[in-house]
Amino acid sequence: MTKPFKRILFTGAGGNLGRRLREHLHAFADVVRLADVADIGPAGPGEEVVQCDLADREQVMRMCEGVDAILHFGGVSTEVEFAPIMQANILGMVNLYEAVHKLGIRRVVFASSNHTMGMYQTSERVDAAMPTRADGYYGLSKVWGENLSRYYWDRFGIETVCLRIGFCFPEPATHRQMVTWLSLDDLLELLRRSLLTPRVGHTIAFGVSDNPGRWWDDHHSRHLAFLAKDSSAQFPDKPSEQFAYPDPSDLTTFLQGGVFVTTGPKYPS
Ligand code: 15L
């Protein structure tokens, strides 16, 4: 069967999501180029492996050569001190989009994060047109990525779908994780639609399954026609009394970002 792309690039292949997604990406392309800053071992059939530091522009240029589309999951994926976030998520995004522009690549799917909006209250319903309210340097770096990709759309017509991914691990263990859970199958369907929908321009979508009590309203990305099939309702309910009346003195339950909202700023003296 003909696949939609000849070669796609998947960055962050050694990360939590990278390891889980790897085997499923072959449906999209004849060749999947897997990239990570770490050594991820040898390529399997239909794969290429590239070790790449996103902060190094020459390495990024080489990593992007000859690909038709990019799934960008690379970079720092949690709240840490600013220096590594700056290298991988701020400078790394500039290097990536410069390479994308110079090489004529037309579409990127960017793994953004719900932490772009983490300072909204858990009682609020949030959509993609509302102002970003990041909950730390990590969330701010994802806001940067979303804005940078919007600029490359406005200026150069490079299409990007930014996915504000929720909690994408096999099983939610807290109420917050139940509300923000994204199943692997739903993520794969989101990737498929993000890659294959004919015109996406610059789209911001929330990566979340059809969970009870969702905080995120996705009507701004309706053109992707994504309908989540899974729901955290399949897991035993976790105690949620404190969420019925979130306590303003406990920011990790009062605000959507959970523990991220109190982790930072990590600025070494
Ligand atoms: C994220 O952006 C992180 O990359 C992931 O590890 C989770 O912590 C997730 O957010 C979350 O909000 O649970």
CSV table of C-alpha atoms in Angstrom, one decimal, residues 50-210:
chain,number,residue,atom,x,y,z
A,50,VAL,CA,20.2,10.4,13.7
A,51,GLN,CA,21.8,11.7,16.9
A,52,CYS,CA,21.2,15.4,17.0
A,53,ASP,CA,21.6,18.3,19.5
A,54,LEU,CA,18.8,20.7,18.7
A,55,ALA,CA,21.0,23.7,19.8
A,56,ASP,CA,23.5,22.9,17.0
A,57,ARG,CA,22.2,24.4,13.7
A,58,GLU,CA,24.4,22.3,11.4
A,59,GLN,CA,23.3,19.1,13.1
A,60,VAL,CA,19.7,20.2,12.8
A,61,MET,CA,20.0,21.1,9.1
A,62,ARG,CA,21.5,17.6,8.4
A,63,MET,CA,18.8,16.0,10.5
A,64,CYS,CA,16.1,17.6,8.4
A,65,GLU,CA,17.6,17.0,4.9
A,66,GLY,CA,15.3,15.0,2.6
A,67,VAL,CA,12.2,14.7,4.8
A,68,ASP,CA,8.7,15.5,3.7
A,69,ALA,CA,7.2,16.4,7.1
A,70,ILE,CA,8.3,16.5,10.7
A,71,LEU,CA,6.8,15.3,14.0
A,72,HIS,CA,8.7,17.4,16.5
A,73,PHE,CA,8.7,15.8,19.9
A,74,GLY,CA,12.3,16.6,20.8
A,75,GLY,CA,13.5,19.0,23.5
A,76,VAL,CA,13.1,19.3,27.2
A,77,SER,CA,9.7,17.9,28.3
A,78,THR,CA,9.4,19.1,31.9
A,79,GLU,CA,10.1,21.9,34.3
A,80,VAL,CA,13.9,22.2,34.8
A,81,GLU,CA,16.2,25.2,35.1
A,82,PHE,CA,16.2,27.6,32.2
A,83,ALA,CA,19.6,26.9,30.5
A,84,PRO,CA,18.7,23.5,29.0
A,85,ILE,CA,15.2,24.7,28.1
A,86,MET,CA,16.8,27.7,26.3
A,87,GLN,CA,19.1,25.5,24.3
A,88,ALA,CA,16.7,22.8,23.2
A,89,ASN,CA,13.3,24.5,23.2
A,90,ILE,CA,14.1,28.1,22.4
A,91,LEU,CA,17.2,28.0,20.2
A,92,GLY,CA,16.3,24.5,19.0
A,93,MET,CA,13.0,25.7,17.6
A,94,VAL,CA,14.7,28.5,15.7
A,95,ASN,CA,17.2,26.0,14.3
A,96,LEU,CA,14.4,23.6,13.3
A,97,TYR,CA,12.2,26.2,11.6
A,98,GLU,CA,15.2,27.8,9.8
A,99,ALA,CA,16.1,24.3,8.4
A,100,VAL,CA,12.4,23.6,7.6
A,101,HIS,CA,12.2,26.9,5.6
A,102,LYS,CA,15.6,26.5,3.8
A,103,LEU,CA,14.8,22.9,2.9
A,104,GLY,CA,11.3,23.6,1.7
A,105,ILE,CA,9.5,21.3,4.2
A,106,ARG,CA,5.8,22.1,4.2
A,107,ARG,CA,4.4,20.7,7.4
A,108,VAL,CA,5.4,20.3,11.1
A,109,VAL,CA,3.5,18.7,13.9
A,110,PHE,CA,4.8,20.3,17.1
A,111,ALA,CA,4.4,18.5,20.5
A,112,SER,CA,3.3,21.6,22.5
A,113,SER,CA,1.9,21.1,26.0
A,114,ASN,CA,-1.0,21.9,28.2
A,115,HIS,CA,1.5,23.8,30.4
A,116,THR,CA,1.1,26.7,27.9
A,117,MET,CA,-2.2,27.2,29.8
A,118,GLY,CA,-1.3,25.8,33.3
A,119,MET,CA,-2.2,29.0,35.2
A,120,TYR,CA,-5.9,28.8,34.4
A,121,GLN,CA,-8.0,27.6,37.2
A,122,THR,CA,-9.3,24.0,37.1
A,123,SER,CA,-12.8,25.5,37.2
A,124,GLU,CA,-12.3,27.3,33.9
A,125,ARG,CA,-12.9,25.9,30.4
A,126,VAL,CA,-10.0,26.9,28.2
A,127,ASP,CA,-9.8,27.1,24.4
A,128,ALA,CA,-7.0,27.8,21.9
A,129,ALA,CA,-8.0,31.4,21.3
A,130,MET,CA,-7.6,32.4,24.9
A,131,PRO,CA,-4.4,34.1,26.0
A,132,THR,CA,-1.6,31.7,27.0
A,133,ARG,CA,-0.9,31.5,30.7
A,134,ALA,CA,2.2,29.3,31.0
A,135,ASP,CA,3.1,27.8,34.4
A,136,GLY,CA,6.9,27.9,34.2
A,137,TYR,CA,9.9,28.1,31.9
A,138,TYR,CA,8.9,24.9,30.2
A,139,GLY,CA,5.4,26.1,29.5
A,140,LEU,CA,6.8,29.4,28.3
A,141,SER,CA,9.2,27.6,25.9
A,142,LYS,CA,6.1,25.8,24.4
A,143,VAL,CA,4.4,29.2,24.0
A,144,TRP,CA,7.6,30.3,22.2
A,145,GLY,CA,7.3,27.3,19.9
A,146,GLU,CA,3.7,28.0,19.2
A,147,ASN,CA,4.4,31.6,18.4
A,148,LEU,CA,7.5,30.9,16.3
A,149,SER,CA,5.6,28.4,14.2
A,150,ARG,CA,2.7,30.9,13.7
A,151,TYR,CA,5.3,33.4,12.5
A,152,TYR,CA,6.7,30.9,10.0
A,153,TRP,CA,3.1,30.3,8.8
A,154,ASP,CA,2.4,34.0,8.4
A,155,ARG,CA,5.7,34.8,6.8
A,156,PHE,CA,6.6,31.7,4.8
A,157,GLY,CA,3.4,29.6,4.6
A,158,ILE,CA,4.9,26.6,6.5
A,159,GLU,CA,2.0,24.7,8.1
A,160,THR,CA,2.2,23.6,11.7
A,161,VAL,CA,-0.2,21.8,14.0
A,162,CYS,CA,0.6,22.5,17.7
A,163,LEU,CA,-0.7,19.7,19.9
A,164,ARG,CA,-1.2,20.8,23.5
A,165,ILE,CA,-0.7,17.3,24.9
A,166,GLY,CA,-2.1,16.4,28.2
A,167,PHE,CA,-1.1,13.4,30.4
A,168,CYS,CA,-0.1,10.8,27.8
A,169,PHE,CA,1.0,7.8,29.9
A,170,PRO,CA,-0.6,4.3,30.0
A,171,GLU,CA,-2.7,4.9,33.1
A,172,PRO,CA,-3.8,8.0,35.0
A,173,ALA,CA,-3.2,7.8,38.8
A,174,THR,CA,-4.6,11.2,40.0
A,175,HIS,CA,-7.7,13.2,39.3
A,176,ARG,CA,-5.8,15.7,37.3
A,177,GLN,CA,-4.4,12.9,35.2
A,178,MET,CA,-7.9,11.5,34.7
A,179,VAL,CA,-9.1,14.9,33.4
A,180,THR,CA,-6.1,15.5,31.1
A,181,TRP,CA,-5.4,11.9,30.0
A,182,LEU,CA,-4.6,11.2,26.3
A,183,SER,CA,-4.5,7.6,25.1
A,184,LEU,CA,-1.8,6.5,22.7
A,185,ASP,CA,-4.4,5.6,20.1
A,186,ASP,CA,-6.0,9.0,20.3
A,187,LEU,CA,-2.6,10.6,20.0
A,188,LEU,CA,-1.9,8.5,16.9
A,189,GLU,CA,-5.2,9.6,15.4
A,190,LEU,CA,-4.3,13.2,16.1
A,191,LEU,CA,-1.0,12.8,14.4
A,192,ARG,CA,-2.6,11.2,11.4
A,193,ARG,CA,-5.0,14.1,11.1
A,194,SER,CA,-2.4,16.7,11.7
A,195,LEU,CA,-0.2,15.2,9.0
A,196,LEU,CA,-2.9,14.4,6.4
A,197,THR,CA,-5.6,17.1,6.7
A,198,PRO,CA,-5.2,19.0,3.5
A,199,ARG,CA,-5.1,22.5,4.9
A,200,VAL,CA,-4.2,23.2,8.5
A,201,GLY,CA,-2.4,26.6,8.3
A,202,HIS,CA,-1.4,27.2,11.8
A,203,THR,CA,-3.6,25.1,14.2
A,204,ILE,CA,-3.5,24.7,17.9
A,205,ALA,CA,-5.3,21.6,19.2
A,206,PHE,CA,-5.6,20.0,22.6
A,207,GLY,CA,-4.3,16.5,22.9
A,208,VAL,CA,-6.8,15.0,25.2
A,209,SER,CA,-9.1,11.9,25.2
A,210,ASP,CA,-12.9,12.1,25.7
